[in-house]
Coordinates of N, CA, C and O in Angstrom, one line a residue:
X1 N 142.0 128.3 73.1 CA 140.8 129.5 72.8 C 139.7 128.7 73.5 O 139.0 127.6 73.0
X2 N 138.6 129.4 74.0 CA 137.4 129.1 74.7 C 136.4 129.5 73.4 O 136.3 130.5 73.3
X3 N 135.6 128.3 73.2 CA 134.3 128.5 72.3 C 133.4 128.4 73.0 O 132.9 128.1 74.3
X4 N 132.4 129.1 72.7 CA 131.2 129.7 73.2 C 129.9 128.6 72.6 O 130.1 127.9 71.5
X5 N 129.4 128.0 73.8 CA 128.3 126.8 73.6 C 126.8 127.7 73.1 O 126.8 128.7 73.9
X6 N 126.4 127.1 72.4 CA 125.0 127.9 71.7 C 124.2 126.8 72.0 O 124.2 125.5 71.3
X7 N 123.0 127.1 72.7 CA 122.0 126.2 73.1 C 120.7 126.3 71.5 O 120.3 127.4 71.5
X8 N 120.9 125.2 71.0 CA 119.9 125.4 69.8 C 118.3 124.5 70.3 O 117.4 124.8 69.7
X9 N 118.3 124.2 71.4 CA 116.8 124.0 71.8 C 116.2 125.4 72.4 O 116.7 125.5 73.5
X10 N 114.7 125.1 72.0 CA 114.2 126.4 72.6 C 113.4 126.0 73.6 O 113.1 125.0 73.8
X11 N 113.3 126.7 74.5 CA 112.5 126.6 75.8 C 110.8 126.3 75.6 O 110.7 125.0 76.0
X12 N 110.2 126.4 74.6 CA 109.1 126.0 73.9 C 109.2 125.4 72.6 O 109.8 126.1 71.8
X13 N 109.0 124.4 72.5 CA 109.3 123.6 71.2 C 108.1 124.8 70.0 O 107.1 125.1 70.3
X14 N 108.5 124.9 68.9 CA 108.0 125.6 67.9 C 106.2 124.7 67.5 O 105.6 125.7 67.4
X15 N 106.2 123.6 67.7 CA 104.8 123.2 67.4 C 104.1 123.3 68.4 O 102.9 123.4 68.1
X16 N 104.5 123.4 69.6 CA 103.5 123.6 70.9 C 103.0 125.3 70.5 O 101.9 125.8 70.9
X17 N 103.9 126.4 70.2 CA 103.7 127.6 69.9 C 102.7 127.7 68.6 O 101.8 128.5 69.0
X18 N 102.9 126.8 67.5 CA 101.6 126.9 66.4 C 100.9 126.3 66.8 O 99.4 126.8 66.6
X19 N 100.5 125.5 67.8 CA 99.5 124.6 67.9 C 98.4 125.9 68.9 O 97.3 125.6 68.6
X20 N 99.3 126.4 70.0 CA 98.4 127.4 71.0 C 98.2 128.7 69.9 O 97.2 129.1 70.0
X21 N 98.8 129.0 68.9 CA 98.3 130.0 67.7 C 97.1 129.7 67.2 O 96.4 130.3 67.2
X22 N 97.3 128.5 66.8 CA 96.0 127.9 66.2 C 95.2 127.6 66.8 O 94.1 128.0 66.3
X23 N 95.2 127.3 68.1 CA 93.7 127.0 68.9 C 93.1 128.7 69.3 O 91.9 128.5 69.2
X24 N 94.3 129.5 69.2 CA 93.6 130.8 69.8 C 92.7 131.5 68.6 O 91.8 131.7 68.7
X25 N 93.4 131.2 67.1 CA 92.5 131.4 66.1 C 91.3 130.5 65.8 O 90.2 130.8 65.3
X26 N 91.6 129.5 66.2 CA 90.5 128.5 66.1 C 89.2 129.0 66.9 O 87.8 128.9 66.8
X27 N 89.6 129.3 68.3 CA 88.7 130.1 69.1 C 88.0 131.4 68.5 O 86.5 131.5 68.7
X28 N 88.7 132.0 68.3 CA 88.1 133.3 67.2 C 87.2 132.8 66.5 O 86.0 133.6 66.2
X29 N 87.7 132.3 65.3 CA 86.7 132.0 64.0 C 85.5 131.3 64.5 O 84.6 131.2 63.8
X30 N 85.8 130.2 65.5 CA 84.3 129.6 66.1 C 83.5 130.4 66.3 O 82.3 130.3 66.1
X31 N 83.8 131.5 67.1 CA 83.1 132.3 67.6 C 82.3 133.4 66.5 O 81.1 133.5 66.7
X32 N 83.4 133.8 65.7 CA 82.9 134.4 64.4 C 82.0 133.8 63.4 O 80.6 134.2 63.1
X33 N 81.9 132.2 63.7 CA 81.1 131.4 62.6 C 80.1 131.5 63.4 O 78.9 131.1 62.6
X34 N 79.7 131.1 64.9 CA 78.3 131.0 65.3 C 77.7 132.1 65.4 O 76.6 132.1 65.1
X35 N 78.5 133.5 65.5 CA 77.8 134.6 65.6 C 77.0 134.7 63.7 O 75.7 135.2 63.7
X36 N 77.8 134.7 62.9 CA 77.4 134.4 61.6 C 76.3 133.5 61.1 O 75.1 134.0 60.7
X37 N 76.2 132.5 61.8 CA 75.1 131.1 61.7 C 74.0 131.6 62.1 O 72.8 132.0 61.7
X38 N 73.9 132.8 63.5 CA 73.0 132.8 64.3 C 72.2 134.1 63.3 O 71.5 134.4 63.1
X39 N 73.2 135.3 62.7 CA 72.4 136.2 62.1 C 72.0 135.9 60.8 O 71.0 136.0 60.3
X40 N 72.3 134.6 60.2 CA 71.8 133.9 59.3 C 70.5 133.3 59.4 O 69.5 133.8 58.5
X41 N 70.1 132.8 60.6 CA 69.0 132.3 60.8 C 68.1 133.2 61.5 O 66.9 133.0 60.9
X42 N 68.5 134.3 62.1 CA 67.5 135.4 62.2 C 67.0 136.2 61.1 O 66.0 136.5 60.7
X43 N 68.1 136.1 59.8 CA 67.7 136.8 58.5 C 66.5 135.9 58.0 O 65.5 136.4 57.3
X44 N 66.8 134.6 58.0 CA 65.6 133.7 57.4 C 64.5 133.9 58.1 O 63.4 133.8 57.2
X45 N 64.4 134.2 59.2 CA 63.3 134.5 60.3 C 62.6 135.4 59.8 O 61.2 135.4 59.5
X46 N 63.3 136.6 59.7 CA 63.1 137.9 59.1 C 62.4 138.0 57.9 O 61.2 138.4 57.3
X47 N 62.7 137.1 56.5 CA 62.3 137.0 55.3 C 61.0 136.2 55.5 O 60.2 136.6 54.7
X48 N 60.8 135.6 56.4 CA 59.6 134.4 56.6 C 58.5 135.4 57.1 O 57.5 135.6 56.5
X49 N 58.7 136.3 57.9 CA 57.9 137.3 58.5 C 57.6 138.5 57.5 O 56.5 138.7 57.0
X50 N 58.5 138.8 56.3 CA 58.3 139.5 55.4 C 57.5 139.2 54.6 O 56.7 140.1 53.9
X51 N 57.8 138.3 54.1 CA 56.8 137.3 53.0 C 55.3 136.9 53.6 O 54.7 137.6 52.6
X52 N 55.3 136.9 55.0 CA 53.9 136.5 55.2 C 53.3 138.1 55.1 O 52.3 138.4 55.0
X53 N 54.0 139.1 55.5 CA 53.4 140.6 55.6 C 52.9 140.7 54.1 O 51.8 141.4 54.2
X54 N 53.9 140.3 53.1 CA 53.6 141.2 52.2 C 52.5 140.2 51.2 O 51.8 140.9 50.6
X55 N 52.3 139.1 51.4 CA 51.2 138.3 51.0 C 50.1 138.0 51.5 O 49.1 137.8 51.0
X56 N 50.2 138.0 52.8 CA 49.2 138.1 53.6 C 48.7 136.5 53.9 O 47.8 136.1 54.4
X57 N 49.6 135.6 53.4 CA 49.4 134.1 53.5 C 50.4 133.5 54.5 O 51.8 134.1 54.6
X58 N 50.0 132.8 55.4 CA 51.1 132.2 56.5 C 51.8 131.0 56.2 O 52.6 130.9 57.2
X59 N 52.1 130.9 55.3 CA 52.9 129.8 54.7 C 54.1 129.7 55.0 O 55.0 129.0 55.5
X60 N 54.6 130.6 54.7 CA 56.1 131.1 54.8 C 56.6 131.2 56.7 O 57.4 130.6 56.7
X61 N 55.9 131.6 57.3 CA 55.9 131.8 58.8 C 55.9 130.2 59.2 O 56.5 130.1 60.4
X62 N 54.9 129.7 58.7 CA 54.6 128.3 59.2 C 55.5 127.3 58.9 O 56.2 126.4 59.9
X63 N 56.6 127.4 57.6 CA 57.5 126.8 57.3 C 58.7 127.0 57.7 O 59.3 126.1 58.4
X64 N 59.1 128.1 58.4 CA 59.9 128.5 58.8 C 59.7 127.7 60.2 O 61.1 127.4 61.1
X65 N 58.6 127.9 61.1 CA 58.6 127.2 62.3 C 58.6 126.0 62.5 O 59.1 125.0 63.2
X66 N 58.2 125.5 61.3 CA 58.4 123.8 61.0 C 59.8 123.4 61.0 O 60.2 122.6 61.7
X67 N 60.5 124.1 60.0 CA 62.0 123.7 60.2 C 62.8 124.1 61.2 O 63.3 123.2 61.6
X68 N 62.3 125.3 61.7 CA 63.1 125.6 62.8 C 62.8 124.5 64.1 O 63.7 124.4 64.9
X69 N 61.7 124.4 64.2 CA 61.2 122.9 65.1 C 61.6 122.2 65.2 O 62.4 120.9 65.7
X70 N 61.8 121.7 63.9 CA 62.2 120.3 63.5 C 63.8 119.9 63.4 O 64.3 118.9 64.0
X71 N 64.3 121.3 63.2 CA 65.6 120.8 63.1 C 66.3 121.2 64.8 O 67.2 120.3 64.9
X72 N 65.9 121.8 65.9 CA 66.0 122.0 67.2 C 65.8 120.3 67.7 O 66.6 120.1 68.7
X73 N 65.0 119.8 67.2 CA 64.5 118.4 67.7 C 65.4 117.5 67.3 O 66.3 116.9 67.9
X74 N 66.0 117.5 66.2 CA 66.9 116.7 65.5 C 68.3 117.2 66.2 O 69.0 116.0 66.3
X75 N 68.9 118.1 66.3 CA 69.9 118.2 67.0 C 69.9 118.3 68.5 O 71.2 117.9 68.7
X76 N 68.7 118.0 69.2 CA 68.7 117.8 70.4 C 69.1 116.3 70.5 O 69.2 115.6 71.7
X77 N 68.5 115.4 69.6 CA 68.5 114.0 69.6 C 69.6 113.4 69.9 O 69.9 112.4 70.0
X78 N 70.7 114.0 68.9 CA 72.1 113.2 68.7 C 73.4 114.1 68.7 O 72.8 115.3 68.6
X79 N 74.3 113.5 68.8 CA 75.7 114.2 68.2 C 75.5 114.8 66.9 O 75.0 114.4 65.9
X80 N 76.2 115.9 67.0 CA 76.0 117.1 66.0 C 77.5 117.5 65.4 O 78.4 117.4 65.8
X81 N 77.4 116.9 63.9 CA 78.9 117.2 63.0 C 78.2 117.8 62.2 O 77.0 117.8 62.0
X82 N 78.9 118.7 61.3 CA 78.8 119.5 60.2 C 78.0 118.7 59.2 O 77.1 118.9 58.7
X83 N 78.5 117.5 58.9 CA 77.9 116.7 58.1 C 76.4 116.4 58.2 O 75.4 116.1 57.3
X84 N 76.2 115.9 59.3 CA 75.0 115.2 60.4 C 73.8 116.3 59.7 O 72.9 116.4 59.6
X85 N 74.5 117.6 60.2 CA 73.4 119.0 60.5 C 73.1 119.2 59.0 O 71.9 119.7 58.9
X86 N 74.0 119.0 57.9 CA 73.5 119.4 56.7 C 72.3 118.3 56.2 O 71.4 118.8 55.7
X87 N 73.0 117.1 56.6 CA 71.7 115.9 56.1 C 70.5 116.2 56.9 O 69.1 115.9 56.1
X88 N 70.6 116.6 58.0 CA 69.3 116.7 58.7 C 68.5 117.9 58.4 O 67.4 117.9 58.3
X89 N 69.5 118.9 57.8 CA 68.4 120.1 57.4 C 67.7 119.7 56.1 O 66.5 120.0 55.8
X90 N 68.5 119.1 55.2 CA 68.0 118.7 54.0 C 66.7 117.7 54.2 O 65.7 117.7 53.5
X91 N 66.9 116.6 55.1 CA 65.7 116.0 55.6 C 64.5 116.5 55.7 O 63.3 116.1 55.3
X92 N 64.6 117.6 56.9 CA 63.3 118.3 57.1 C 63.1 119.0 56.1 O 61.8 119.0 55.9
X93 N 63.9 119.6 55.2 CA 63.3 120.3 53.8 C 62.5 119.3 52.8 O 61.5 119.6 52.5
X94 N 62.8 117.9 53.0 CA 62.1 116.9 52.0 C 60.9 116.7 52.6 O 59.8 116.7 52.0
X95 N 61.1 116.4 54.0 CA 59.7 116.1 54.8 C 58.5 117.1 54.7 O 57.4 116.8 54.5
X96 N 59.1 118.3 54.6 CA 58.0 119.4 54.8 C 57.4 119.6 53.0 O 56.6 119.9 52.8
X97 N 58.5 119.4 51.9 CA 58.0 119.6 51.0 C 57.1 118.3 50.6 O 56.0 118.3 49.7
X98 N 56.9 117.1 50.9 CA 56.4 116.0 50.8 C 55.2 116.0 51.6 O 54.0 116.0 51.2
X99 N 54.9 116.6 52.6 CA 53.9 117.3 53.7 C 53.3 118.0 53.0 O 51.7 117.9 52.8
X100 N 53.6 119.2 52.1 CA 53.0 120.1 51.4 C 52.0 119.7 50.0 O 51.2 120.0 50.0
X101 N 53.1 118.5 49.4 CA 52.6 118.0 48.5 C 51.3 117.1 48.7 O 50.3 117.1 47.9
X102 N 51.5 116.3 49.7 CA 50.5 115.1 50.0 C 49.5 115.9 50.6 O 48.1 115.7 50.0
X103 N 49.6 117.5 51.4 CA 48.2 117.9 51.7 C 47.7 118.6 50.5 O 46.5 118.5 50.6
X104 N 48.5 119.3 49.5 CA 48.0 119.9 48.3 C 47.2 118.6 47.8 O 46.1 119.4 46.9
X105 N 47.4 117.4 47.3 CA 47.0 116.7 46.6 C 45.4 116.0 47.0 O 44.6 115.3 46.4
X106 N 45.6 116.2 48.4 CA 44.2 115.7 48.9 C 43.0 117.1 49.0 O 41.9 116.5 49.4
X107 N 43.3 117.8 48.5 CA 42.3 119.0 48.5 C 41.7 119.3 47.1 O 42.3 118.8 45.9
X108 N 40.7 119.7 46.9 CA 40.0 120.3 45.6 C 41.0 121.4 44.7 O 41.4 122.2 45.3
X109 N 41.0 120.7 43.5 CA 42.3 121.8 42.5 C 41.6 123.0 42.2 O 40.2 123.3 42.5
X110 N 42.6 123.8 42.3 CA 42.4 125.4 42.2 C 41.9 126.1 43.6 O 41.3 126.9 43.4
X111 N 41.7 125.1 44.6 CA 41.4 126.2 45.7 C 42.5 126.9 46.8 O 43.6 126.7 46.3
X112 N 42.1 127.8 47.2 CA 43.2 128.7 48.2 C 44.1 127.9 49.1 O 45.2 128.1 49.0
X113 N 43.2 127.1 49.6 CA 44.0 126.1 50.6 C 45.2 125.2 49.8 O 46.5 124.9 50.8
X114 N 44.8 124.7 48.8 CA 45.6 123.8 47.9 C 47.1 124.7 47.7 O 48.0 124.0 47.6
X115 N 46.9 125.8 47.3 CA 47.8 126.5 46.8 C 49.0 126.9 48.0 O 50.1 126.9 48.2
X116 N 48.0 127.0 49.5 CA 48.6 127.3 50.4 C 49.7 126.3 51.0 O 50.7 126.6 51.5
X117 N 49.0 124.9 50.9 CA 50.3 123.8 51.2 C 50.8 123.5 50.3 O 51.8 123.5 50.8
X118 N 51.0 123.7 48.9 CA 51.7 123.9 48.3 C 53.0 124.7 48.2 O 54.2 124.4 48.4
X119 N 52.7 126.2 49.0 CA 53.7 127.0 49.0 C 54.4 126.8 50.6 O 55.6 126.8 50.5
X120 N 53.6 126.1 51.5 CA 53.9 125.5 52.7 C 55.4 124.6 52.2 O 56.4 124.8 52.9
X121 N 55.1 123.3 51.5 CA 56.0 122.5 51.0 C 57.3 123.0 50.3 O 58.6 122.9 50.4
X122 N 57.1 124.0 49.6 CA 57.9 124.6 48.6 C 59.0 125.6 49.6 O 60.2 125.6 49.6
X123 N 58.5 126.2 50.5 CA 58.9 126.9 51.8 C 59.8 126.1 52.4 O 60.9 126.6 52.9
X124 N 59.1 125.2 52.9 CA 59.9 124.0 53.9 C 61.3 123.7 53.3 O 62.2 123.5 53.9
X125 N 61.2 123.3 52.0 CA 62.3 122.8 51.2 C 63.3 123.9 51.3 O 64.6 123.8 51.2
X126 N 62.9 125.3 50.9 CA 64.0 126.3 50.9 C 64.7 126.6 52.0 O 65.4 126.8 51.7
X127 N 63.8 126.8 53.3 CA 64.4 126.9 54.3 C 65.1 126.0 54.9 O 66.3 125.9 55.3
X128 N 64.7 124.8 54.4 CA 65.6 123.7 54.9 C 66.9 123.7 54.3 O 67.7 123.5 54.6
X129 N 67.1 124.0 52.8 CA 68.1 124.2 52.2 C 69.2 125.4 52.7 O 70.3 125.1 52.6
X130 N 68.7 126.5 52.8 CA 68.9 127.5 53.2 C 69.4 127.3 54.5 O 70.8 128.0 54.9
X131 N 69.2 126.7 55.4 CA 69.6 126.3 56.8 C 70.9 125.3 56.8 O 71.6 125.4 57.8
X132 N 71.0 124.9 55.8 CA 72.4 123.9 55.8 C 73.6 125.0 55.4 O 74.7 124.2 55.9
X133 N 73.4 126.1 54.8 CA 74.5 126.8 54.5 C 75.3 127.0 55.9 O 76.7 127.0 55.5
X134 N 75.3 127.4 56.8 CA 76.2 127.9 57.9 C 76.8 126.4 58.1 O 77.9 126.5 58.7
X135 N 76.2 125.5 58.3 CA 76.8 124.2 59.0 C 77.7 123.7 57.7 O 78.8 122.9 57.9
X136 N 77.5 124.0 56.6 CA 78.2 123.3 55.5 C 79.8 123.9 55.5 O 80.6 123.9 54.8
X137 N 79.5 125.5 55.9 CA 80.5 126.4 55.7 C 81.4 126.1 57.0 O 82.6 125.9 57.1
X138 N 80.9 125.6 58.1 CA 81.7 125.1 59.4 C 82.3 123.8 59.1 O 83.4 123.7 59.4
X139 N 81.5 123.0 58.1 CA 82.1 122.0 57.7 C 83.4 121.8 57.0 O 84.5 121.5 57.0
X140 N 83.5 122.6 56.3 CA 84.6 123.0 55.2 C 85.5 123.6 56.0 O 86.9 123.2 55.7
X141 N 85.5 124.6 57.0 CA 86.3 125.3 57.6 C 86.9 124.5 58.7 O 88.2 124.8 59.0
X142 N 86.4 123.4 59.1 CA 87.1 122.7 60.2 C 88.1 121.4 59.2 O 88.5 120.5 60.2
X143 N 87.7 121.1 58.2 CA 88.7 120.2 57.5 C 90.1 120.8 56.9 O 90.4 121.9 56.9
X144 N 91.2 120.0 57.2 CA 92.5 120.2 57.1 C 92.9 119.2 55.8 O 92.1 118.0 55.7
X145 N 93.6 119.8 55.1 CA 94.3 119.1 54.0 C 94.6 117.5 54.4 O 94.7 116.7 53.4
X146 N 95.3 117.3 55.2 CA 95.9 116.5 55.5 C 95.1 115.4 56.3 O 95.5 114.2 57.0
X147 N 93.9 115.6 56.7 CA 93.1 115.0 57.3 C 91.7 113.9 56.4 O 91.1 114.7 55.6
X148 N 92.4 112.5 56.6 CA 91.7 111.7 55.6 C 91.0 110.9 56.3 O 90.4 109.7 55.6
X149 N 90.7 110.7 57.6 CA 89.6 110.3 58.0 C 87.9 110.2 57.8 O 87.7 109.0 57.9
X150 N 87.9 111.3 57.0 CA 86.1 111.0 56.6 C 86.1 110.7 55.1 O 84.9 110.4 54.5
X151 N 87.1 110.3 54.5 CA 87.2 109.7 53.3 C 86.8 108.6 53.4 O 86.9 107.9 54.1

């Protein structure tokens, strides 16, 4: 009696199929994350413009320009990982806060310019912290449970 032979080896291994599927999903997820991050940064700029229009004080728009210019210079300067991007954004916020506080301290108490510099420092810190959110989420999404290289 003749027996049928069954080939148990697939023409394409399952690990390759899974890797290709994950790569395709990562490509879509990466473009969605980039689009969401761009929308987030656009909303921060619009919030600064709205604050400037409502108050008549340019501190918010100056702070967002400071944070945006500083971050773009930081990102251009070296390799970008989500962790470094978050730390650079927080550093820019702290630098803006320190610059606003030092400028505020050098002016006569109770002046409008002193309040403007203090507002600039606070808004720089605020926008620096808000700038970290997309990169922090990208860093969380790129980690795998089995990845212990960053620990």
